[in-house]
Coordinates of C-alpha atoms and ligand atoms in Angstrom, one line a residue:
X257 CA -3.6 15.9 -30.1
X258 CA 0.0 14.4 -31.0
X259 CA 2.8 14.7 -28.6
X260 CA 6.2 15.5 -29.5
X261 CA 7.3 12.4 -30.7
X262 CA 4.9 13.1 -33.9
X263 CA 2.5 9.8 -32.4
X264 CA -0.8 10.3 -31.1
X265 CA -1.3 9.3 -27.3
X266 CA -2.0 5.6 -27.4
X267 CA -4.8 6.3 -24.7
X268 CA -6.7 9.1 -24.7
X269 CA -10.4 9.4 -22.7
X270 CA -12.7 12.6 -23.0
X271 CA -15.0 13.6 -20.7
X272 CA -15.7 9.7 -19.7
X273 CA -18.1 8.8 -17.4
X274 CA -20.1 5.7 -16.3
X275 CA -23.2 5.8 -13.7
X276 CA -25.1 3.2 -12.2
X277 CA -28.6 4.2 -11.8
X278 CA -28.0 7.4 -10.6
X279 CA -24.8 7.0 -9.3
X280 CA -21.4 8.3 -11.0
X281 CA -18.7 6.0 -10.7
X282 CA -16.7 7.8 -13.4
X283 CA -17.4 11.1 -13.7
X284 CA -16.5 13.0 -16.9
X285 CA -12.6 11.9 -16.8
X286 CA -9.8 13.2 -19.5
X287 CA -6.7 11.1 -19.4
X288 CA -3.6 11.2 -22.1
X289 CA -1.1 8.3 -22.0
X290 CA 1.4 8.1 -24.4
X291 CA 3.2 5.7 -26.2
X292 CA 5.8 3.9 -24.0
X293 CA 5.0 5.4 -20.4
X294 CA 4.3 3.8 -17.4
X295 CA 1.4 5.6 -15.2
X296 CA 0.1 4.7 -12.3
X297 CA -4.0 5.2 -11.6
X298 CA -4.2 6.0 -7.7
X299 CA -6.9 7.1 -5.5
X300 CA -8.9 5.7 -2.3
X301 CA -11.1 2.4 -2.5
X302 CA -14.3 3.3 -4.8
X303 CA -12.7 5.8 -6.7
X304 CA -13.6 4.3 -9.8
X305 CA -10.0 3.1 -10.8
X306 CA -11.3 -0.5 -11.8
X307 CA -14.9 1.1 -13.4
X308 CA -12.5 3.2 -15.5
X309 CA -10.1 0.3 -16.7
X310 CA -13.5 -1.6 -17.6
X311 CA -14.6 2.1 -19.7
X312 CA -11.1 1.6 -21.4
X313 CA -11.2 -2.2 -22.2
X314 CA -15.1 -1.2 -23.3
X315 CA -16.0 -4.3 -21.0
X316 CA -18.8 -1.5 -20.5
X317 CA -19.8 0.9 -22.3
X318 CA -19.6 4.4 -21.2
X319 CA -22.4 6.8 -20.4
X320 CA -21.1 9.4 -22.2
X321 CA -17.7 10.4 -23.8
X322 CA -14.8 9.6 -25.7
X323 CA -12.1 6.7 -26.0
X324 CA -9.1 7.1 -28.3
X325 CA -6.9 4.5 -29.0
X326 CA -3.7 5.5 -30.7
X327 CA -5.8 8.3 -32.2
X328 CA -8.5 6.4 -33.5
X329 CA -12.1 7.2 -32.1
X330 CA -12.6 3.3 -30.4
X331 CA -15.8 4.5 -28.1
X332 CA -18.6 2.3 -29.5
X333 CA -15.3 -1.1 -30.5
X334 CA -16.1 -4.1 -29.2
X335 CA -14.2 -5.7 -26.3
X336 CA -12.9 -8.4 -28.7
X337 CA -11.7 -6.0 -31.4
X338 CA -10.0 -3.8 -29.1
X339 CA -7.8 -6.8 -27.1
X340 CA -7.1 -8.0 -30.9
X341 CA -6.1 -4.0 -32.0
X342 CA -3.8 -4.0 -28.7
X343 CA -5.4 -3.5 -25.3
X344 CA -4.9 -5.8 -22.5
X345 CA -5.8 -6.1 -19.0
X346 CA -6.0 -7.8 -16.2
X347 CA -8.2 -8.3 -13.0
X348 CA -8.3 -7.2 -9.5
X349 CA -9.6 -10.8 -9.0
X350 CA -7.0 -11.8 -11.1
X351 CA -9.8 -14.2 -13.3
X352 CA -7.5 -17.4 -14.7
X353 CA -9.4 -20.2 -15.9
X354 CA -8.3 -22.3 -12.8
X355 CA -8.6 -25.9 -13.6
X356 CA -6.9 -25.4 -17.0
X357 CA -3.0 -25.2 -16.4
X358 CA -1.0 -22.4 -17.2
X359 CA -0.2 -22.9 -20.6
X360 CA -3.9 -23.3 -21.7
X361 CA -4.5 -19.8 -19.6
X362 CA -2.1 -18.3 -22.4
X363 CA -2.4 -20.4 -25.3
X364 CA -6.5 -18.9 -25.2
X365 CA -5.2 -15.6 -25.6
X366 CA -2.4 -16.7 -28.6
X367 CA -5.0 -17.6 -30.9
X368 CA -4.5 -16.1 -34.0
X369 CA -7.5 -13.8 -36.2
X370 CA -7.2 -16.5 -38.3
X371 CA -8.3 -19.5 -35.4
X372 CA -11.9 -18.5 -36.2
X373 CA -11.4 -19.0 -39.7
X374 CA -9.7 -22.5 -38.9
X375 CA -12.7 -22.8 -36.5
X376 CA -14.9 -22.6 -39.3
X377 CA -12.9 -25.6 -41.5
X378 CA -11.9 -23.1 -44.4
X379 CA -8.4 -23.7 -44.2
X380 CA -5.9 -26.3 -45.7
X381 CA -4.8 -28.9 -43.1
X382 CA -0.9 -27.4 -43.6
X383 CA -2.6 -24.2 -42.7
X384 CA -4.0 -25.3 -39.6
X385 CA -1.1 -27.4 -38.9
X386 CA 1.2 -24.0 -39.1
X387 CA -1.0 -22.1 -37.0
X388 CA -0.7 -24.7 -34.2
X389 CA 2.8 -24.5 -34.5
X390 CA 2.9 -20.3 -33.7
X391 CA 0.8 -20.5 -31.2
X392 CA 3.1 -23.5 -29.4
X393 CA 5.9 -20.6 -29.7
X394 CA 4.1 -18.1 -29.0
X395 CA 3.3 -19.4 -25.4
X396 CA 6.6 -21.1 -25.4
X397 CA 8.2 -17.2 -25.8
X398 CA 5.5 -15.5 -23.5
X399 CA 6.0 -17.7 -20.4
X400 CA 9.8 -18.0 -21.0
X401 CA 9.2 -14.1 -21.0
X402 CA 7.0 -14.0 -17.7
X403 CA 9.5 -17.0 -15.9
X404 CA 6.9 -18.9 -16.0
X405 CA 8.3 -22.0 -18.2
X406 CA 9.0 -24.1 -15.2
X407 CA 5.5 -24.4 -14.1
X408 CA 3.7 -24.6 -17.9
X409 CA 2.1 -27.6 -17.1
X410 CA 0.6 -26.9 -13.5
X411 CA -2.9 -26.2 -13.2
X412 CA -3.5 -22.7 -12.7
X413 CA -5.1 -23.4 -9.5
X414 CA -2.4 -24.9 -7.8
X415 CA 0.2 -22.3 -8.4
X416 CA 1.1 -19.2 -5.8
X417 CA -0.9 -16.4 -6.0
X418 CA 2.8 -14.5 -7.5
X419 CA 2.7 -16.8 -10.1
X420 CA -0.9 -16.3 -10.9
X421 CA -0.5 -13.2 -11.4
X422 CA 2.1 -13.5 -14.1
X423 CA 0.3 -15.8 -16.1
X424 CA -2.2 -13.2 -16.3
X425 CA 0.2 -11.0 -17.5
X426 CA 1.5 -13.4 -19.5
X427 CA -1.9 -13.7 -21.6
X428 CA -1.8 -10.0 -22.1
X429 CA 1.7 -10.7 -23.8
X430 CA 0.1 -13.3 -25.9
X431 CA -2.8 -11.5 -27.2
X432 CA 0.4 -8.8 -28.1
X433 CA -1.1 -6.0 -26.1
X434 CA 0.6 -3.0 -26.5
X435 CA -1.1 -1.5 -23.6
X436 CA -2.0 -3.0 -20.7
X437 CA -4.2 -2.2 -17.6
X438 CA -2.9 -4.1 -14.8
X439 CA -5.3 -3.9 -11.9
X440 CA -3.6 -3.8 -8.7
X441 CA -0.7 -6.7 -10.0
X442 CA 1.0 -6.4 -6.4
X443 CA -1.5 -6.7 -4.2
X444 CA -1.4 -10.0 -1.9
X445 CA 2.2 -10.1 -2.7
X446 CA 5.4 -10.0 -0.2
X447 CA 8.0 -8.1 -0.5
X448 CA 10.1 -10.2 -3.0
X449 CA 7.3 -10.8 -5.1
X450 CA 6.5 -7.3 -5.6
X451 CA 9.7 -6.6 -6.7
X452 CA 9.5 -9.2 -9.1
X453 CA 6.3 -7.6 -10.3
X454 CA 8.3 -4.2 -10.3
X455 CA 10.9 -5.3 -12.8
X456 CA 8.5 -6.8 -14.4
X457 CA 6.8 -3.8 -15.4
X458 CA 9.9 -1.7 -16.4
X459 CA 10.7 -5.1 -18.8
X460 CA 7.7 -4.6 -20.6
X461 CA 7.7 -0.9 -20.6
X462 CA 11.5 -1.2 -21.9
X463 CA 10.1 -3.7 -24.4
X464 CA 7.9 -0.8 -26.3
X465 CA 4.4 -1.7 -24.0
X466 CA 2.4 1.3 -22.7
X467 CA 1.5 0.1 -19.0
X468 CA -1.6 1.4 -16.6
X469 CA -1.5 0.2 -13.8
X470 CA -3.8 0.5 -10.9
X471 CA -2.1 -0.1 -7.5
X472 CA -2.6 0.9 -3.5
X473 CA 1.2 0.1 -2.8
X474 CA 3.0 3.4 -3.5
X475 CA 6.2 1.6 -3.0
X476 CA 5.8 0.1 -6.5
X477 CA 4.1 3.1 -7.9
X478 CA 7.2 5.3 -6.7
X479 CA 9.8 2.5 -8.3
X480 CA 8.2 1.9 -11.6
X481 CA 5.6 4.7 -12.4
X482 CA 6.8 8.4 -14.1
X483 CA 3.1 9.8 -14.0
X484 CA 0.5 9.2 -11.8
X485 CA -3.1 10.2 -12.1
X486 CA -5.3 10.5 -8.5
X487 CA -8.4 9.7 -9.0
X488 CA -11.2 10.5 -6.3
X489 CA -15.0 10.0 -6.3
X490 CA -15.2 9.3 -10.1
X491 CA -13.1 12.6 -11.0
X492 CA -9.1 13.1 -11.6
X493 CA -8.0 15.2 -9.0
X494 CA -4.3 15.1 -9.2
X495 CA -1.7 14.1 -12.1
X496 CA 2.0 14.6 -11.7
X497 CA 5.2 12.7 -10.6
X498 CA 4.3 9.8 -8.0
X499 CA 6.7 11.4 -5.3
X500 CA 4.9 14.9 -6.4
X501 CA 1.6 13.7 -6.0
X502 CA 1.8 11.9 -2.6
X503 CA 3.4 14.7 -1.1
X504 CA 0.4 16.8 -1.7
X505 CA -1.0 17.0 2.1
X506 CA -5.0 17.8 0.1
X507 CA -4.4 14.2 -1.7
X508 CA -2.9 12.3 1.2
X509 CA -5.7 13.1 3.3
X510 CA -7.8 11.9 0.6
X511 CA -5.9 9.2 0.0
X512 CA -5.6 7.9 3.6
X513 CA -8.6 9.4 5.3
X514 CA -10.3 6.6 3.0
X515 CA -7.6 4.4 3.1
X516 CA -6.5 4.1 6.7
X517 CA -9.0 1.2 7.9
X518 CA -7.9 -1.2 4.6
X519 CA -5.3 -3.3 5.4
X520 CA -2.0 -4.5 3.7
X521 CA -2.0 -0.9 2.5
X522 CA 2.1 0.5 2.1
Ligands
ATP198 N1 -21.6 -2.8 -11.7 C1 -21.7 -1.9 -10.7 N2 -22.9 -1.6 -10.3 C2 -23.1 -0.6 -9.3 N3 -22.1 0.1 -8.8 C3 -20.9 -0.2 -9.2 C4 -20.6 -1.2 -10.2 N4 -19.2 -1.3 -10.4 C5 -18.7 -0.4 -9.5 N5 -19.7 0.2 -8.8 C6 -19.4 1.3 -7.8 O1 -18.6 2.3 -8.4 C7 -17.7 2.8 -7.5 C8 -16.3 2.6 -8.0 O2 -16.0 1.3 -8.0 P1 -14.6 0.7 -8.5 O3 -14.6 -0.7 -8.4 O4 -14.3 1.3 -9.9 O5 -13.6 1.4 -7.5 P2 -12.0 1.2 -7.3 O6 -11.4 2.6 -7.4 O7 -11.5 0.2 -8.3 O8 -11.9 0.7 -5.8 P3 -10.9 -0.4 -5.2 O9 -9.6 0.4 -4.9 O10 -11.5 -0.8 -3.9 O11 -10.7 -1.5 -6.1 C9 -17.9 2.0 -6.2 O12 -18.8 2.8 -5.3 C10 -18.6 0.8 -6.6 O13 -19.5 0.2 -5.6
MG199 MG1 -10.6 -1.6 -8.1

């Protein structure tokens, strides 16, 4: 399928599911998301939002069905090949390597294809002398990018949860995703951090990145999302505006019949 700008979707998924044992966390699931859009992946805890993004990263594999990426059949790619072809993500559990500071989180993810042939002592020492020096800019640019600069040198560990965050982000931006699958990136965060997070996203969207985003606060998916997908029980169940969406009464008692006992929940 190509859309109207002559591109193919940069995501698409057909039919995807994923059980475990004999239980269907993702169940049959057809998403489109094209180039440049921001949509947000909603639904109550257990849905399968996070089993979905690890479908779409191929962190596992699917059951059965079909993942496109930018029109290109990438169902049986492996993880690596896919975050070096343009698909980032990061974790609910955010995942930094924590006694590494944040400049090492990032400069992991700036390595070049070619670091695995410098790895392997094949190249001249000007070569590997040049790479060094891209991926010192590279992480230079990304955490000048993310406002991170100021804390480059602080072990991961140590910094706020906010800033965490970013550098995960941040790493996306090294590896040059050009979509990402942020896993709830505002959760644990007050008010002024989420907006941070918020303009954030529309930064990278306005910079030509394709986001995903996975979030229970619908006061970010309202501000920075123009689709959102509901997904319930493994299924999609809803796509539309966000302000569309959570005004249907069917999906809000979904939604917050499931929802209603977790806290920190907008
Ligand atoms: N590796 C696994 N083995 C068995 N069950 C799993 C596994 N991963 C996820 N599940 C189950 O699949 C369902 C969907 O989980 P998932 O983490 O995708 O939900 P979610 O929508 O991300 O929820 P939340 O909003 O709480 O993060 C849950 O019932 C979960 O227990
Ligand atoms: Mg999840």
């Amino acid at each position: 399928m190509i859309s109207a700008s002559g591109r193919p979707p940069i995501l698409q998924t057909v039919e995807l599911s994923r059980s475990f044992g004999g239980f269907r966390a993702v169940d049959g699931v057809t998403v489109s998301v094209e180039q440049g859009d921001i949509v947000a992946l909603i639904g109550p805890n257990g849905a399968g939002k996070t089993t979905l993004f690890n479908l779409i990263s191929r962190l596992l594999p699917p059951t059965s069905g079909q993942l496109l990426f930018d029109g290109q059949d990438v169902t049986h790619t492996s993880p690596q090949r896919l975050a070096r072809m343009g698909i980032g993500r990061t974790f609910q559990d955010v995942r930094l390597f924590d006694s590494m500071t944040a400049w090492d989180n990032v400069a992991v993810f700036a390595q070049s294809d070619r670091s695995a042939t410098l790895r392997s002592g094949l190249l001249s020492p000007r070569a590997v002398r040049r790479e060094a020096r891209q991926v010192r800019e590279r992480v230079e640019e990304v955490l000048e990018y993310a406002g991170l600069s100021a804390v480059a040198s602080t072990i991961a560990g140590e910094l706020s949860f906010a800033q965490q965050k970013k550098v995960a982000i941040a790493r996306c931006l090294a590896q040059r995703a050009r979509l990402m699958l942020l896993d709830e990136p505002a959760s644990g965060l007050d008010a002024g951090e989420r907006e941070d997070v918020a303009k954030m996203i529309e930064k990278l969207a306005g910079d030509g990145v394709t986001i995903v985003l996975v979030e229970h606060n619908m006061g970010i998916v309202r501000e920075v999302a123009r689709r959102a997908i509901f997904l319930a029980e493994g299924t999609v169940v809803g796509e539309d505006t966000p302000d569309r969406l959570l005004h249907s009464s069917e999906l809000a008692e979904i939604y917050f019949g499931h929802i209603r006992s977790t806290a920190g929940v907008a």
